[in-house]
XYZ file of C-alpha atoms in Angstrom:
175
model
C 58.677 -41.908 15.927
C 59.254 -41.447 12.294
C 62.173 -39.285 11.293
C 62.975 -37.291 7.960
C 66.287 -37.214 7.486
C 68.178 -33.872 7.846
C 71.537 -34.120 8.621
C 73.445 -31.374 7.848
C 70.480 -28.845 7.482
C 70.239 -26.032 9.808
C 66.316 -25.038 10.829
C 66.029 -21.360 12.088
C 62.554 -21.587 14.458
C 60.935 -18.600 15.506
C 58.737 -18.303 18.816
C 61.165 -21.507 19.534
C 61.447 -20.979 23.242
C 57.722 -23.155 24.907
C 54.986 -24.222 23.329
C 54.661 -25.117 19.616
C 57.909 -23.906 18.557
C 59.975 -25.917 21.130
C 58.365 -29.074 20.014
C 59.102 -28.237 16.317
C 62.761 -27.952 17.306
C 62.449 -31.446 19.428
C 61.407 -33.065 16.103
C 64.114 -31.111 13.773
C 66.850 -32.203 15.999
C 65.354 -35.466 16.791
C 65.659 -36.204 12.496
C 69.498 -34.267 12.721
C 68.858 -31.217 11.999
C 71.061 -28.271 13.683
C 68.459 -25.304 15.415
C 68.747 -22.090 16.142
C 65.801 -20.753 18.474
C 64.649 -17.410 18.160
C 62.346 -15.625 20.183
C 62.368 -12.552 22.080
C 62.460 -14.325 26.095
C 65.837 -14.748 27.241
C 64.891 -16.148 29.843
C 62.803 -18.654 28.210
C 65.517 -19.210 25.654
C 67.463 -20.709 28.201
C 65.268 -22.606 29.671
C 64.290 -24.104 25.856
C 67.901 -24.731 25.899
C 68.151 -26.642 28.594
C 65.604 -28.970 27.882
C 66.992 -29.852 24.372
C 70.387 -30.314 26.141
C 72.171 -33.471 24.564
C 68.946 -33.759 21.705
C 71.549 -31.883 18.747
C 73.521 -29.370 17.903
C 71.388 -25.882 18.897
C 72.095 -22.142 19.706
C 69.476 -19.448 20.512
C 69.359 -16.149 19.118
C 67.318 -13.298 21.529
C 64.797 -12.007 18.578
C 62.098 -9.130 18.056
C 60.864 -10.822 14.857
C 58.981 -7.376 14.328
C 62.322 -5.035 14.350
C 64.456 -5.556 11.004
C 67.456 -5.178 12.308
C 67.036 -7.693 15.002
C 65.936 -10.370 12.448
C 68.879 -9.436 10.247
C 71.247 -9.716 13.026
C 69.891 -12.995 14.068
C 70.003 -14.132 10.309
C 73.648 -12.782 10.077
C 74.776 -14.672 13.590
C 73.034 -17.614 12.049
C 74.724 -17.948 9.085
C 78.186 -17.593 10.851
C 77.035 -20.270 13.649
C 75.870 -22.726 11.009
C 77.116 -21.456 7.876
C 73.502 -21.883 5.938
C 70.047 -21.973 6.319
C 68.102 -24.774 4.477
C 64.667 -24.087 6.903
C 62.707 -21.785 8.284
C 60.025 -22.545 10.462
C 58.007 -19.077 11.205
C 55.760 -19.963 14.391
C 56.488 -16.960 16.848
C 52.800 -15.292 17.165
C 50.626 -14.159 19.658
C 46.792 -14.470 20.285
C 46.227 -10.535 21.401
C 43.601 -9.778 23.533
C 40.124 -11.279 23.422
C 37.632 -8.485 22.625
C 35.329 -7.325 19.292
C 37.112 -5.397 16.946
C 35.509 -1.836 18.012
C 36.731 -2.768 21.744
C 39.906 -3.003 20.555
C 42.546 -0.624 20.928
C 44.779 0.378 18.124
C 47.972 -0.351 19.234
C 46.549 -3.949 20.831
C 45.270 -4.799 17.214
C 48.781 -3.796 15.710
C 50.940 -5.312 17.899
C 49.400 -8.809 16.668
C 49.394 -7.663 12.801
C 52.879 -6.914 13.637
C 53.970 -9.975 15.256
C 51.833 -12.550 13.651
C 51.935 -10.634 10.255
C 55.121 -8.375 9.749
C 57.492 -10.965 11.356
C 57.181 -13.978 9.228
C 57.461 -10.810 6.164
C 60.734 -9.892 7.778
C 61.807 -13.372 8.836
C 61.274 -14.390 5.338
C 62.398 -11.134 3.826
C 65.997 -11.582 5.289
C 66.751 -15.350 4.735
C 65.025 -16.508 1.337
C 67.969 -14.411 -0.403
C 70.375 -16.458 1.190
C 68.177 -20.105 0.351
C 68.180 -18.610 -3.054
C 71.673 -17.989 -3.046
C 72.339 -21.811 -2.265
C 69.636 -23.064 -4.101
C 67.437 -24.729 -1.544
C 65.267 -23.798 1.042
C 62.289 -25.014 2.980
C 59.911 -22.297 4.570
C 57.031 -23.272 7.438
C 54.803 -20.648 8.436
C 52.256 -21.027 11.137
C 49.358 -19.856 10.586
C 45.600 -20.899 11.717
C 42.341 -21.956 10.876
C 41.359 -18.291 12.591
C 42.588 -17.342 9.294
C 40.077 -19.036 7.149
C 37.136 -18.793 9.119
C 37.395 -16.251 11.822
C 37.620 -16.674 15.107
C 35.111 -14.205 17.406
C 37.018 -11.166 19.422
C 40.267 -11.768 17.400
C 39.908 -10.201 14.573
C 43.508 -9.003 14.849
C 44.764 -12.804 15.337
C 42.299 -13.732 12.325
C 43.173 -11.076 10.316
C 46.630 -11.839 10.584
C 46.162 -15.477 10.144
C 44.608 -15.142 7.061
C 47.182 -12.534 5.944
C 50.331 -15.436 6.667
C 48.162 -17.805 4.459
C 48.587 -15.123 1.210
C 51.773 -14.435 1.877
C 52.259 -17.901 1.687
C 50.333 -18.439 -1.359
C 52.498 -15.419 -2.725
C 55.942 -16.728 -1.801
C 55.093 -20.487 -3.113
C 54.218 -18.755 -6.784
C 57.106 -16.308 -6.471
C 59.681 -18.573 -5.547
């Protein structure tokens, strides 16, 4: 496997406990990098620990990515753990419930516009001041091709796709 080398950088990675975002940490620790896993499954968490036992230098951080406080509080802990951080890899996200938008219940559609959406705003909200601050950072956010084309009964998960994509395009102009 092909590395990048990032010793010394410290990768925050949200959603970090299965799937996708575990396998983003494997390959940030696997080219040096130190992790800290956020997501809101202790349980998980541990378990995501466990596996990545003896693969780098990691700690896990129990995260509501859609609360404020809880991100800042994870971004403070962070930043005393590791003392920086150069990346930030926003994957947590959830698909929602598979119906048409008018089946849909309000609070189902919100809840992914607020994960999927609002938490890579507040993820990114709390820790570009501090890249700025040192002068570098690296931000990743998942998004999907839902959020180009559409994907049928996830309009929510679309919608929010395609809103990650902007705020993207947004941040890359801003910063």
């Amino acid at each position: 496997m092909n590395t990048i080398d990032l010793k010394g950088r410290t990768a925050v990675v949200t959603g970090a406990a299965r799937g996708i975002g575990l396998a983003i940490a494997q390959r940030l620790l696997a080219s040096g990098a130190r992790c800290s896993l956020w997501d809101f499954d202790r349980a998980a968490l541990n378990a995501a620990m466990s596996a990545l036992e003896g693969q780098g230098e990691c700690d896990l951080a129990v995260v509501d990515v859609t609360r404020a406080s809880a991100v800042a509080t994870a971004t403070d802990d962070t930043l005393r753990r590791f003392g920086a951080i150069d990346i930030l890899v926003n994957n947590a996200g959830i698909a929602g419930v598979a119906k048409k938008l008018w089946e849909c219940a309000p609070d189902e559609w919100l809840q992914v516009l607020n994960i999927d959406l609002f938490g890579v705003f507040l993820c990114c909200h709390a820790v570009v001041p501090k890249m700025l601050e040192k002068g570098y950072g690296r931000i990743v956010n998942i998004a999907s091709i839902a959020g180009k084309e559409g994907n049928p009964n996830a309009s929510h998960y679309s919608a929010a796709k395609a809103g990650v994509n902007r705020l993207t395009v947004c941040m890359a102009t801003e910063w």
